[in-house]
Amino acid sequence: METRKTVKRKRSLVIVIACVCLLGIAAAVSLSGAGRKPYKNLEAAQIASAQVLLSPPGRTVEIRDGEIGELVSYLKELEIYQEDQSYTEYSGQSVVFTLTMTDGAQTEIMEYSPFLVIDGVGYRAKQEPCEALSEYANELLEHLAQ
């Protein structure tokens, strides 16, 4: 026959285990919804050249060396979530940045709010940084037209 002390200990242990499990589940759920910033460590010195294609109007703008730092500041703020290829069902302006890195590698980043497509893989993305990147690209186009 178990003593009251033993029963109390078992109950306490069950409560502690249940709390730990609930905390683990809560942590897993919160981390699964958390975004990640794929360009948070990008530096302007890593980019040899960059250009942006805006469609519409179907115009390409070369980003000058002095403007690459500003582009990088926008890229560092981009936050992506889960993969999502449904961006193909949306319509609107796409803004495609092509970066050529100093090591010769090339990457293509398409902003299509609320999506970000990196080298052909679509992701849901935080809307505000995407919109800021799009506005930046359109300002480049306007500046070129002047």
mmCIF file of C-alpha atoms in Angstrom, residues 19 28 39 50-51 60 76 82 112 114 123 140 145:
data_model
loop_
_atom_site.group_PDB
_atom_site.id
_atom_site.type_symbol
_atom_site.label_atom_id
_atom_site.label_comp_id
_atom_site.label_asym_id
_atom_site.label_seq_id
_atom_site.Cartn_x
_atom_site.Cartn_y
_atom_site.Cartn_z
ATOM 1 C CA CYS A 19 4.062 21.181 -17.697
ATOM 2 C CA ALA A 28 7.525 24.076 -31.147
ATOM 3 C CA TYR A 39 19.748 37.874 -46.108
ATOM 4 C CA ALA A 50 22.828 43.958 -59.275
ATOM 5 C CA GLN A 51 19.894 44.734 -61.518
ATOM 6 C CA THR A 60 15.367 46.603 -66.260
ATOM 7 C CA LYS A 76 18.299 42.293 -44.735
ATOM 8 C CA GLN A 82 6.783 28.496 -45.074
ATOM 9 C CA TYR A 112 5.582 39.556 -55.269
ATOM 10 C CA PRO A 114 2.991 38.775 -49.900
ATOM 11 C CA TYR A 123 7.750 31.577 -49.715
ATOM 12 C CA LEU A 140 14.957 53.432 -59.008
ATOM 13 C CA ALA A 145 13.343 58.174 -66.141
#
